CSV table of C-alpha atoms and ligand atoms in Angstrom, one decimal:
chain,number,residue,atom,x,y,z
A,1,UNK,CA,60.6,-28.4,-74.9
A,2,UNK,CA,58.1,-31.0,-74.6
A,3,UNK,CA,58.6,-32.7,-71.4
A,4,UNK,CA,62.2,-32.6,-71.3
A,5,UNK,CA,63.0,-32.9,-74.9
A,6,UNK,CA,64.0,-29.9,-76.5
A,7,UNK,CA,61.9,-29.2,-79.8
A,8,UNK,CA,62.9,-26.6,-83.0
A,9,UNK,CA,60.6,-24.7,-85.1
A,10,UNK,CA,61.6,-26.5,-88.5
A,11,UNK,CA,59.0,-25.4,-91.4
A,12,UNK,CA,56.8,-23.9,-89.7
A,13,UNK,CA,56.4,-28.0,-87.6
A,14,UNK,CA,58.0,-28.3,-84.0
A,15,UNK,CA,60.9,-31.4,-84.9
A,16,UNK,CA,62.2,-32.6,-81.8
A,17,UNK,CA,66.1,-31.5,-81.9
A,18,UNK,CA,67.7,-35.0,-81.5
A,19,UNK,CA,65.8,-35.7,-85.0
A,20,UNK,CA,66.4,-32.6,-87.1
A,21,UNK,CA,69.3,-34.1,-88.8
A,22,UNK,CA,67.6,-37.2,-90.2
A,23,UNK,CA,64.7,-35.1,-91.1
A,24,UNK,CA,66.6,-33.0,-93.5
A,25,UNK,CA,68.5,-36.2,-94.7
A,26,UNK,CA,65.2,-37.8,-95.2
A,27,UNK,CA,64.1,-34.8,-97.1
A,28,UNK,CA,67.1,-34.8,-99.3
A,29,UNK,CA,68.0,-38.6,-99.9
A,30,UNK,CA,64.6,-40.3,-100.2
A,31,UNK,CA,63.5,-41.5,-103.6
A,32,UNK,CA,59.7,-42.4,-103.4
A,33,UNK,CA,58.8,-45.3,-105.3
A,34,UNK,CA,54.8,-46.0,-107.6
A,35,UNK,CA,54.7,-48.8,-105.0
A,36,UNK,CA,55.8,-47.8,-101.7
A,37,UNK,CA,53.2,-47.6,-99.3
A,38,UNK,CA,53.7,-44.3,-96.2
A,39,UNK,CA,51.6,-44.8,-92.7
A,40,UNK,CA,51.6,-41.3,-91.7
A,41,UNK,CA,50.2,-39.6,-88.2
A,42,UNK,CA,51.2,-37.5,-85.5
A,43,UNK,CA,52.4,-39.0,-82.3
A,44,UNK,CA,50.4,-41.2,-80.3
A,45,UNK,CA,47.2,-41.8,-82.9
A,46,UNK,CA,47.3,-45.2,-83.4
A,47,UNK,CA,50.6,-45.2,-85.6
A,48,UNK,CA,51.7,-49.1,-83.7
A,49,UNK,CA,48.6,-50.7,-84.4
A,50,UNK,CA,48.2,-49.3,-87.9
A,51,UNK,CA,51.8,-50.6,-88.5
A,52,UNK,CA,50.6,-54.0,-87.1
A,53,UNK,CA,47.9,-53.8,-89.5
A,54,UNK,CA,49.2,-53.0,-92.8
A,55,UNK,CA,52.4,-55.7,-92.1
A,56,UNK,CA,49.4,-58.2,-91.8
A,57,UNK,CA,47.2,-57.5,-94.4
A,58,UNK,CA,50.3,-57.2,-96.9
A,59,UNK,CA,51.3,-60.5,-95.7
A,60,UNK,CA,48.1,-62.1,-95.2
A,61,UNK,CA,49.7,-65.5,-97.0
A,62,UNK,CA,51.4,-66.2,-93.8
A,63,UNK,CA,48.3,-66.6,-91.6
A,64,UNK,CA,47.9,-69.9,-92.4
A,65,UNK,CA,51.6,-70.4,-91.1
A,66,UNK,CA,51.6,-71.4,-87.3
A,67,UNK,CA,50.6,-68.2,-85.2
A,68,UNK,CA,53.7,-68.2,-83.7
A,69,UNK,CA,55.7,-68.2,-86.5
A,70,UNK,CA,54.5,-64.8,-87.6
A,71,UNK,CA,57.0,-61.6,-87.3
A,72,UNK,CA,54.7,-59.7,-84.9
A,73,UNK,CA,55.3,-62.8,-82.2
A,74,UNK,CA,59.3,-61.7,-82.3
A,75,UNK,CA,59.3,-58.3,-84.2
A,76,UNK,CA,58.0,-54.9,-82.6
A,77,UNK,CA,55.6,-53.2,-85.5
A,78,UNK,CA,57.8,-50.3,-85.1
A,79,UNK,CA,60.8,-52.4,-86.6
A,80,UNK,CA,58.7,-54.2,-89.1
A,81,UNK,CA,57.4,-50.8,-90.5
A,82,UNK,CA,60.3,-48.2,-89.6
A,83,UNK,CA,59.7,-44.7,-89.5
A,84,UNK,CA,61.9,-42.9,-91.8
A,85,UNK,CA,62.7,-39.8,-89.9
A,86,UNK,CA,63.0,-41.6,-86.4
A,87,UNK,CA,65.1,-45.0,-87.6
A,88,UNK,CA,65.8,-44.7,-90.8
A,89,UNK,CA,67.5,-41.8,-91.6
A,90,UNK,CA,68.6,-41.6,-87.7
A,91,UNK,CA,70.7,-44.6,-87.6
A,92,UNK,CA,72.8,-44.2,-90.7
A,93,UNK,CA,73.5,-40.5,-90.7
A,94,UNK,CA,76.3,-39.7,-92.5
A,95,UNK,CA,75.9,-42.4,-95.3
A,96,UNK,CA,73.3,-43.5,-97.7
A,97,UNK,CA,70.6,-46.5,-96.2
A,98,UNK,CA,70.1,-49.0,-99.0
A,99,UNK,CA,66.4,-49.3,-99.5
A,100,UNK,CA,66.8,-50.3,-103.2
A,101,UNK,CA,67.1,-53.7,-102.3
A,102,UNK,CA,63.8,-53.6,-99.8
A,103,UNK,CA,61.1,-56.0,-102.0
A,104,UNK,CA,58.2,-54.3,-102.9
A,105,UNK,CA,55.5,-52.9,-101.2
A,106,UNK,CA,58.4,-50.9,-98.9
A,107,UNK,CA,56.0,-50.1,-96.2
A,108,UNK,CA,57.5,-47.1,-94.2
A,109,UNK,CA,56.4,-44.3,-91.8
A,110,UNK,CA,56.5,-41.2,-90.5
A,111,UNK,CA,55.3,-38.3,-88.2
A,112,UNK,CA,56.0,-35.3,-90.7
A,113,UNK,CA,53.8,-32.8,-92.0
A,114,UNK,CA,52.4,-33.6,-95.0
A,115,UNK,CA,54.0,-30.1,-96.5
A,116,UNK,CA,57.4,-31.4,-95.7
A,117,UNK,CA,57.6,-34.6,-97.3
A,118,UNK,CA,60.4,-35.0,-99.8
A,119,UNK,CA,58.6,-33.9,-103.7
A,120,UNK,CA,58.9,-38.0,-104.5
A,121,UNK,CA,56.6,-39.1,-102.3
A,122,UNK,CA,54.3,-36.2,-103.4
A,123,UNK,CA,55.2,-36.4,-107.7
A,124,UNK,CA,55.4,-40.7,-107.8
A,125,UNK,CA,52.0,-43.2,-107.2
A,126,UNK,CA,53.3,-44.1,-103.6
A,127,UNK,CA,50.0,-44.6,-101.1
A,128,UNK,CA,49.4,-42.4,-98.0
A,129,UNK,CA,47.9,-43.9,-95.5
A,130,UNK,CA,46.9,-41.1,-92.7
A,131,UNK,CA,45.2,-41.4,-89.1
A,132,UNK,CA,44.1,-39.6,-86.7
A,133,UNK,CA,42.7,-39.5,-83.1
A,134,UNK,CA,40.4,-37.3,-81.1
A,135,UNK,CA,42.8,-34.5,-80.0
A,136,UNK,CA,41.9,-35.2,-76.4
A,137,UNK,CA,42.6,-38.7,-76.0
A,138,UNK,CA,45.6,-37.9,-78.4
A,139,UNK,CA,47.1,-35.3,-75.3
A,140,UNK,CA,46.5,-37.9,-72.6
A,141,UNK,CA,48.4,-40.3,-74.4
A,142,UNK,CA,50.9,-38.0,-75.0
A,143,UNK,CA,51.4,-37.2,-71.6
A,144,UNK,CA,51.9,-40.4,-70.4
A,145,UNK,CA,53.9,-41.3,-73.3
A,146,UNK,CA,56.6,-38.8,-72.7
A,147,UNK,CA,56.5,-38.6,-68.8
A,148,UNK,CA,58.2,-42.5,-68.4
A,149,UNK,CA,61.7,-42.1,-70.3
A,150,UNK,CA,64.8,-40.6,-69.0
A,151,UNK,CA,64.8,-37.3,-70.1
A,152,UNK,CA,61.8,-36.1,-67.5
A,153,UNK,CA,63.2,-37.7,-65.0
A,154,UNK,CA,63.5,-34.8,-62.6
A,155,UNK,CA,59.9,-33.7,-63.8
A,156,UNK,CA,57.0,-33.9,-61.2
A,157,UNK,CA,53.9,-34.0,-62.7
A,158,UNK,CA,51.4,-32.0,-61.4
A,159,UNK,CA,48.1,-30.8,-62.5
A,160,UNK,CA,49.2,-27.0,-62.8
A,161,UNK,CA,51.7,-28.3,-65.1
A,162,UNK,CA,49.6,-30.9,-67.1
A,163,UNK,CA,47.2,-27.5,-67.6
A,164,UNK,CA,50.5,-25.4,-68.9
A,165,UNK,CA,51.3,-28.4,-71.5
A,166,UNK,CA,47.5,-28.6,-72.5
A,167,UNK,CA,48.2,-24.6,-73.5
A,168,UNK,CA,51.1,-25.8,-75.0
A,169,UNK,CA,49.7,-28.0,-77.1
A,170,UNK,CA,46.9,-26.3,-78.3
A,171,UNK,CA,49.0,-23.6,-79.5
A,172,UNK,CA,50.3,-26.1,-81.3
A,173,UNK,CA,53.9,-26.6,-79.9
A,174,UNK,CA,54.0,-30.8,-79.4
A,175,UNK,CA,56.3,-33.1,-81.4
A,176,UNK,CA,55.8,-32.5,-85.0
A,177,UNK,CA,53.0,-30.3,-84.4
A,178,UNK,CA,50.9,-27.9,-85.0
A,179,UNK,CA,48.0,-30.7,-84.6
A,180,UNK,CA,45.7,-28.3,-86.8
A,181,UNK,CA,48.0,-28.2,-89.5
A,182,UNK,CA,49.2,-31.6,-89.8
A,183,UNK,CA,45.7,-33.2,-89.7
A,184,UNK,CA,44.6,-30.8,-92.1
A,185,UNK,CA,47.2,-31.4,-94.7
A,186,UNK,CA,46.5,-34.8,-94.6
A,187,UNK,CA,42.9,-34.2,-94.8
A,188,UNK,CA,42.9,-31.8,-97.6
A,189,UNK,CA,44.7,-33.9,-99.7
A,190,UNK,CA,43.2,-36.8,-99.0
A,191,UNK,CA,39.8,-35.0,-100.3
A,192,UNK,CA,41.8,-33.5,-103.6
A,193,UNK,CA,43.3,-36.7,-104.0
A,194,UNK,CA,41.9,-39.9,-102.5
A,195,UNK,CA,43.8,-42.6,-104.9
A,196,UNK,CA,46.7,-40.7,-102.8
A,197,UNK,CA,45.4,-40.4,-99.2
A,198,UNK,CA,43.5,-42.8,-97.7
A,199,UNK,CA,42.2,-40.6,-94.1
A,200,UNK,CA,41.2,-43.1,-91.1
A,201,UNK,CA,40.6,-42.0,-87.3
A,202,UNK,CA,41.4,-44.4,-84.4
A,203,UNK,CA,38.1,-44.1,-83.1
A,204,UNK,CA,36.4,-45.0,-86.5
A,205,UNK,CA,38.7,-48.2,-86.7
A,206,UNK,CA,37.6,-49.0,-82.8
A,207,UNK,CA,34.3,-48.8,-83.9
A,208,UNK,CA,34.2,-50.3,-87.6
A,209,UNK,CA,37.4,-52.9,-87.8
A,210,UNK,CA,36.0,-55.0,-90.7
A,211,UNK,CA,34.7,-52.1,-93.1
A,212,UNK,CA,38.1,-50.2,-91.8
A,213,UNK,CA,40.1,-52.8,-92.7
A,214,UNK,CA,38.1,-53.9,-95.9
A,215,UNK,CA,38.6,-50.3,-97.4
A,216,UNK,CA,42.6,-50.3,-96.1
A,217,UNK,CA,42.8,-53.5,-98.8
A,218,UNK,CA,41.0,-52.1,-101.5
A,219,UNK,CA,42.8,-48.6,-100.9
A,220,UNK,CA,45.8,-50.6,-101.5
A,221,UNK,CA,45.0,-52.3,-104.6
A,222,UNK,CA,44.7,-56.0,-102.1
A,223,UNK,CA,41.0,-56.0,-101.8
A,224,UNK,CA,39.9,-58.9,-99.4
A,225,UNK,CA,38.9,-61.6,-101.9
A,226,UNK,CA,35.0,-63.6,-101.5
A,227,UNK,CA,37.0,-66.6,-99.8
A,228,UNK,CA,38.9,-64.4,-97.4
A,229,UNK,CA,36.1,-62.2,-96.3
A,230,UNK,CA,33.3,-65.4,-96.0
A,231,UNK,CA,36.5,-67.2,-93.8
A,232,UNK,CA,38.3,-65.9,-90.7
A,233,UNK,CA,40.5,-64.0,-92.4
A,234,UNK,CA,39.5,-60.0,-91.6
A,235,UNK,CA,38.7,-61.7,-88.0
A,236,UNK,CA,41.8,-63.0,-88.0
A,237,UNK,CA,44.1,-59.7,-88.7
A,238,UNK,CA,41.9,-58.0,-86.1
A,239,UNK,CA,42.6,-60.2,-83.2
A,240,UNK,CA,46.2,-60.9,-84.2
A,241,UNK,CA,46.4,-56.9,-84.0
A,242,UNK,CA,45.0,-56.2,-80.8
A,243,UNK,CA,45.9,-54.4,-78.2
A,244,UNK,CA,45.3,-57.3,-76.0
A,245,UNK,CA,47.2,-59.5,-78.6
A,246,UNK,CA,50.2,-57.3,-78.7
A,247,UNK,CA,50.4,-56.2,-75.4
A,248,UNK,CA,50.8,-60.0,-74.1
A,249,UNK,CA,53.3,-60.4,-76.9
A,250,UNK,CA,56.9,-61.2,-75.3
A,251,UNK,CA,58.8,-58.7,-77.3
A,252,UNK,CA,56.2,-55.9,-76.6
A,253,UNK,CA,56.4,-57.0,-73.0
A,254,UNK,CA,59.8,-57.2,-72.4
A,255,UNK,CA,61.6,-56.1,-75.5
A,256,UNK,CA,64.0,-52.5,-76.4
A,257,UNK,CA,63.5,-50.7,-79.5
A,258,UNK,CA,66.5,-48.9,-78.7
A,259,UNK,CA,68.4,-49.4,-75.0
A,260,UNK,CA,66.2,-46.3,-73.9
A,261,UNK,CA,63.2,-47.0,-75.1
A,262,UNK,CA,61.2,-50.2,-73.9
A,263,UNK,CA,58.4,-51.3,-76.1
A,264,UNK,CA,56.3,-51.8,-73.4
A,265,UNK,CA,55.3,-48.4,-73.7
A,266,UNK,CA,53.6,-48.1,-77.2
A,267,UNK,CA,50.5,-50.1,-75.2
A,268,UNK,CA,48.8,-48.4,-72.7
A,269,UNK,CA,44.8,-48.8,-72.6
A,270,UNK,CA,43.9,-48.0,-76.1
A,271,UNK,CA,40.1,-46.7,-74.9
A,272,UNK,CA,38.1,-44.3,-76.7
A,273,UNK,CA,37.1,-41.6,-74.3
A,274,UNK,CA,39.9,-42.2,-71.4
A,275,UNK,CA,40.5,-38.8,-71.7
A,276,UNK,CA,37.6,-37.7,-69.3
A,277,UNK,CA,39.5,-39.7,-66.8
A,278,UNK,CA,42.3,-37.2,-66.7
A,279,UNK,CA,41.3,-33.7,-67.9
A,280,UNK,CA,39.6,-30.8,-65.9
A,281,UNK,CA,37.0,-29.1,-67.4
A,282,UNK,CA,39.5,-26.2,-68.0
A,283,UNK,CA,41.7,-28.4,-69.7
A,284,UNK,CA,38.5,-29.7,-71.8
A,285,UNK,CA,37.5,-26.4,-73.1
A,286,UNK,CA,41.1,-25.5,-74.1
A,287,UNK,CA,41.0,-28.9,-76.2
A,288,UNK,CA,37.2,-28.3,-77.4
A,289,UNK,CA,38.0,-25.2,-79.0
A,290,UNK,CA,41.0,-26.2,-80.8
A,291,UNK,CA,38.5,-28.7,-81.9
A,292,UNK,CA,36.3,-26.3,-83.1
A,293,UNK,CA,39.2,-24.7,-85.0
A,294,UNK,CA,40.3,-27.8,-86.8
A,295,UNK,CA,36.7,-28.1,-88.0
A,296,UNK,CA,36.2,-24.9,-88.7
A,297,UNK,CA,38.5,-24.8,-91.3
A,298,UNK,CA,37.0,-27.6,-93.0
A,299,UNK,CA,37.6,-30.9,-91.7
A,300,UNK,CA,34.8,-33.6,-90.8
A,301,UNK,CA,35.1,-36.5,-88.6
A,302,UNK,CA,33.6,-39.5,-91.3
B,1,A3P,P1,46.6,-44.8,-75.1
B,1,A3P,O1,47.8,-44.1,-74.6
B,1,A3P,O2,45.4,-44.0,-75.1
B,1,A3P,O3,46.4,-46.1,-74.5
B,1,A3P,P2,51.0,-44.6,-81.2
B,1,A3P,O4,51.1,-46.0,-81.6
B,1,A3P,O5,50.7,-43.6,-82.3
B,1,A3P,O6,52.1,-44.2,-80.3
B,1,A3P,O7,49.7,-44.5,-80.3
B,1,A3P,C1,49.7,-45.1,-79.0
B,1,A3P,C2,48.2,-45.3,-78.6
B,1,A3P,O8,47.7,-46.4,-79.3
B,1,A3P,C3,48.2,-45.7,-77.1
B,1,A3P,O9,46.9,-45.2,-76.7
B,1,A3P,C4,48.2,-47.2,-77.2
B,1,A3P,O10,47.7,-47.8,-76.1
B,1,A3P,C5,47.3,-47.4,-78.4
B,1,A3P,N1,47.5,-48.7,-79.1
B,1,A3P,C6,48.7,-49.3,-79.3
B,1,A3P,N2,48.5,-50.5,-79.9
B,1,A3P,C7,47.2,-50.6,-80.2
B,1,A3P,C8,46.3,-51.6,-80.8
B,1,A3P,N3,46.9,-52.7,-81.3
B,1,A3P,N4,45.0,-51.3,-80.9
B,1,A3P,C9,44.5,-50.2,-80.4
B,1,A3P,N5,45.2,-49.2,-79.8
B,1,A3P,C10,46.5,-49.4,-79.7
């Protein structure tokens, strides 16, 4: 269970129940294509505003159009780049989505483990994008995340309990985790193969948006051209995609995703560090020494 929604142990990654269907459908049906381009990351990481951000640099041609003409003004990000596992393969289970006729780049996501994508995405060209977050920030989020929807209702936070899901999920039982193992998948093979996996961190892209996004471009194959990167064109995707931008956006403020789930709740504060707002020190070792495990087995923050 995490927070009221019961989990399964589906190899060797914790899938939340309601989604184990459309996960093996996913696994089964999907046919990669060269060009397809795959946001992946665990939950809560960044995954909205990377989804705002590859849309936008795809489709940078439309900037010029009248702001408030472009799809992020009426379209959540999750609907403009829908995960495969959670929408996708969800909503039509039973027959066959028809993604054939999606023009290419088909920008998609997910929250898998990179050992249990289909083979296609792994055998054809398709582009991984991958990101990450401090593990701390990444439970607070979490936390918060989970703890407004229906099914924990009839939960009452407390800080004994907070300190039982921080065990939790450093033993690796959270949605789609272990966190270990799905940032080192990604990790490992974006090091083996980096034409494949392109590895970013939340707090890199904070701190870095222009050379983030500049490298995003070229990763793709759409490097930022002379004209674009001596105009207002980088500066331009980054404030488009802000938290700020979005959150003040009327179908993030007061639009459903689904009739459960308001959108409202993808933007919360977005800081780097909120974490030491909310954690006792007890719960801070716990994280630190996951932390330590993660980079003990090789990976590096860049
Ligand atoms: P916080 O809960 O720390 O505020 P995901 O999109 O993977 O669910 O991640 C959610 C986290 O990303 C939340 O973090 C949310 O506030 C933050 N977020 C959402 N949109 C963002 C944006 N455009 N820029 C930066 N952070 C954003």
């Amino acid at each position: 269970m995490w927070l009221g929604d019961p989990m399964r142990l589906y190899q060797g990654f914790w899938c939340l129940s309601f989604l184990l269907e459309s996960v093996v459908s996913f696994q089964t049906h999907f046919k990669a294509h060269d060009t397809d381009i795959l946001l992946a990351s665990i939950p809560k990481t960044g995954t909205t505003w990377l989804k705002s951000l590859l849309h936008t640099i795809i489709n940078r041609q439309n900037l010029s159009k009248n702001c408030s003409q472009l799809p992020l003004h009426t379209i959540t990000p999750h609907e403009l780049v829908p995960h495969l596992e959670v929408t996708i393969y969800k909503t039509i289970i039973g027959n066959q989505p028809d993604l054939a006729t999606i023009s290419s780049p088909r920008l998609f996501a997910t929250h898998m483990p990179y050992s249990s994508l289909p083979t296609s995405i792994k055998t054809s060209k398709c582009k991984i994008i991958y990101v990450c977050r401090n593990p701390f920030d990444t439970f607070v989020s979490l936390w918060h995340f989970y703890l407004q929807f229906e099914m924990s209702k009839d939960i009452k936070p407390n800080m004994d309990m907070m300190e039982e899901y921080v065990e939790k999920y450093c033993m690796g039982i959270l949605p789609f985790g272990p966190l270990e193992d799905h940032v080192l998948g990604y990790w490992k093979e974006s090091i083996e193969n980096p034409q494949k996996v392109l590895f970013l961190e939340y707090e890199g892209l904070k701190k870095e948006p222009k050379a983030h996004l500049k490298k995003l471009a070229e990763f793709l194959g759409i490097p930022f051209s002379k004209a674009e990167e001596e105009g207002n064109v980088i500066k331009d995707i980054i404030e488009l995609c802000s938290l700020k931008n979005l959150k003040e956006m009327e179908v993030n403020k007061s639009g459903k995703f689904y009739p459960w789930f308001e959108n409202k709740t993808l933007f919360r504060s977005g800081k780097v560090g909120d974490w030491i707002n909310h954690l006792t020190p007890t719960m801070i070792k716990r994280i630190d020494a996951m932390q330590k495990e993660i980079n003990k087995a090789g990976f590096s923050s860049t």
